Amino acid sequence: MSFSNIFMITDNPVISGVIWFVILTIVFYLARNHAHRAIIAISRVLHNAMRVSAHSVMLAEKRMIQRNTEVLLEQGREATERIIEREFERVDATVRRDLAEYPALHRHLSEEITKIDEDYNQSIEVPPAPPGWVKAVEAVAKIPSAKGDPMVGNVLEDIHQSLLKANIKATEEYRKASHKRHQLLNSMMPHWRKLRQVLTQVDKNVNSLLQRSTAIDRHIDTYEGIISRTDRAVRMLSSSSLTQFFIAAFVLTVATGGAFINFHLIARPLSEMVGGTNQIMGLQINNIAAMVIILVELTMGLFLMEALRITRLFPVIGALNDKTRIRMAWVFFSILLFLACVEAGLAFMREWLMEEDAKTLAALRGDEGVAAVTENSFLWITTAAQMGMGFVLPFALMFVAIPLETFVHSLRTVLGIVAVGFLRALAWVLRLFGNISRFAGIAIVNIYDLVIFGPLFIERMVKGREEQPEENKSKPVEYRGVA
Amino acid sequence: MMKKLIIILSFVSAVFIGGCSEQQVPNTRGVYMLMDTSGTYTQELEQAQRVINFILANLEPGDSFAVARVDTASFSEKDIIAKVAFDDRPSRANQQKRNFRDKIDQFVKGVKGSAYTDITGGTLQAIEWLTEAGTGHNTILIFSDLQEDLKEGYVRDIPLQLTGFKVVALNVTKLRTDNVDPREYLNRLANWQQRVESGGGTWQVVNDLERLEKVLTF
């Protein structure tokens, strides 16, 4: 029995439609109250379910925010502790280096000052003592004698001459003494210079310590902010984490490019060792071997950086005692060096294979002579460049450990932020659908009434005429939240 | 943590097992070239030499290649002029290519035309050889005018089992009679196409040897 068979009560489809409309209107009118209750109940169930789900999602979002803050603060705390630790290590190194020399420096300074003091004392100007016989001359000069006494004149003349001689001698001696004093003062100059140099060095060291202490103060302030979980610290760490994430991602992309070049450098020559036709899971075995070599290099690089305590991805390596750790670092470095040499050899092999291919192709084309002519003397440059790249790239890839560590750490935060965003959006969507279902229920009720507007209109007219008492009037269905 | 690890390991194992369980077709190519040495077609052998060199240049380690002549009775290993399964190592494969070329050169220098043309026999030999080689993608190249001329008593009305084979007719030259009535040429091609396709193979004709690259792509 098809739909048309049921629908076509009469031969005329319009009349059949009208009959069906009337039947359905009556049925809907009779079932009005129950239908309204059912519609509203369903919409309320949906609304409540969505509301409760949205609430749960919001709670999950809050927990996620809390977790993010915890992670952020913990990472920030660790990072700041590391920085402060390193600053203290630097201060310690400065103090050990400079202050260990302090006794020697002090002695050196004392010696220099003593020398300067001695030179200074020696350079003090001593006034020449007046000759002792001056008083005897005064006595002779007071002898009462007649003027023109030749004896007295001769004596005085002799005294005058003696005085002149004594004066010349005294002047010479004074000049010599002054010269000697100037020489002493002159010899003080290098000591002064040395003294100034030593004091400048001391000043520089002290200033460096002061700068370090200022940096430590700044880091300690940050650390205190993190410990006391201030909003500023959280904001700062969040922003810093995002920046680090994007920078690390960029550097890792560059490193991936390096790894890709490295792969192409060694994949083909490896087919000379492991064959180039066998496949495992759709990948040629020489390609797998090349990938394994690169991954081993990366791993060794990571371990080496870890053993050097540059990164902290593997706490087990960092926690080893210094002797074992350094030994391990040497082992990792040796393996890396060995692999770098292998790669250089493979790069050479690649060039050789390419030349072989070119020769074979030339032979097959029948232009061997041309191939021999085109073989130029600059070919060694590309060979050397390939070998150099093969040797250097493993060491360059070693440094991937640094951005990788940053990436891994910042990824936690970024994933947390993304998860929060997702949960927030989900909660919004749930609330939206809850509200839609709620108002859709009301809309459906109104549409329902619109469909049966005829019987409702008649009912209102009949009720208006009868003017039934208030308590006998059919109570409209009450819906919570329906205006 | 343990639960997560188990889930991850299960997923990886499933992917691995799924990858292994697929029917893996070897990624190697097998090419068998039939070279018509009958009558006037011997003049085309230099062209065939160029085609062989081109194929050699395009084949890679792990691939297999054989060149056989089409003569009175071609269903024979003796008609194989040169055959090679290229070594995994590229350097060795290059050496093999050079040796192969030398063999073909020697053959072309001393070739004598055959009285009859048994292409079907050669094709049967090609199917046998390529199946035995176990290569993943097989191609039979027929360097001929496709005019079969069998000696009396030779039965070649045999259906060809060419499932998974690609048959390419190269340099199908027009005979004098074809020029008089081109339907003969077209019928000849159609007949071969029907034989190949009814045997489960794919058929292709390449007369412009500049388009040879398409022949070796899968």
CSV table of C-alpha atoms in Angstrom, one decimal, chain A residues 2 5 12 18 24 29 64 107 109 117 124 139 161 197 200 232 247 256 266 322 337 344 367 386 405 409 413 465:
chain,number,residue,atom,x,y,z
A,2,SER,CA,1.6,3.2,-1.2
A,5,ASN,CA,-3.3,5.0,-1.9
A,12,ASN,CA,-9.6,14.7,-6.4
A,18,VAL,CA,-8.6,19.1,2.6
A,24,LEU,CA,-5.4,16.0,11.3
A,29,TYR,CA,-6.7,19.7,18.6
A,64,MET,CA,42.7,22.3,32.4
A,107,ARG,CA,101.2,41.8,48.3
A,109,LEU,CA,100.0,46.4,45.8
A,117,ASP,CA,106.9,55.5,49.7
A,124,ILE,CA,112.2,65.1,49.9
A,139,ALA,CA,134.1,87.9,64.3
A,161,GLN,CA,137.1,84.2,47.8
A,197,GLN,CA,96.3,49.0,36.1
A,200,THR,CA,91.4,49.1,37.2
A,232,ARG,CA,52.0,38.7,36.1
A,247,ILE,CA,60.9,29.7,17.5
A,256,THR,CA,64.3,18.7,9.2
A,266,ILE,CA,73.6,8.7,2.0
A,322,ASP,CA,80.6,13.6,36.8
A,337,LEU,CA,82.5,11.1,14.9
A,344,ALA,CA,81.7,11.4,4.5
A,367,ASP,CA,78.8,9.3,-26.9
A,386,GLN,CA,79.5,16.5,-0.5
A,405,GLU,CA,63.9,20.4,24.4
A,409,HIS,CA,58.5,21.8,27.1
A,413,THR,CA,51.7,24.6,27.4
A,465,ARG,CA,-20.2,33.5,24.6
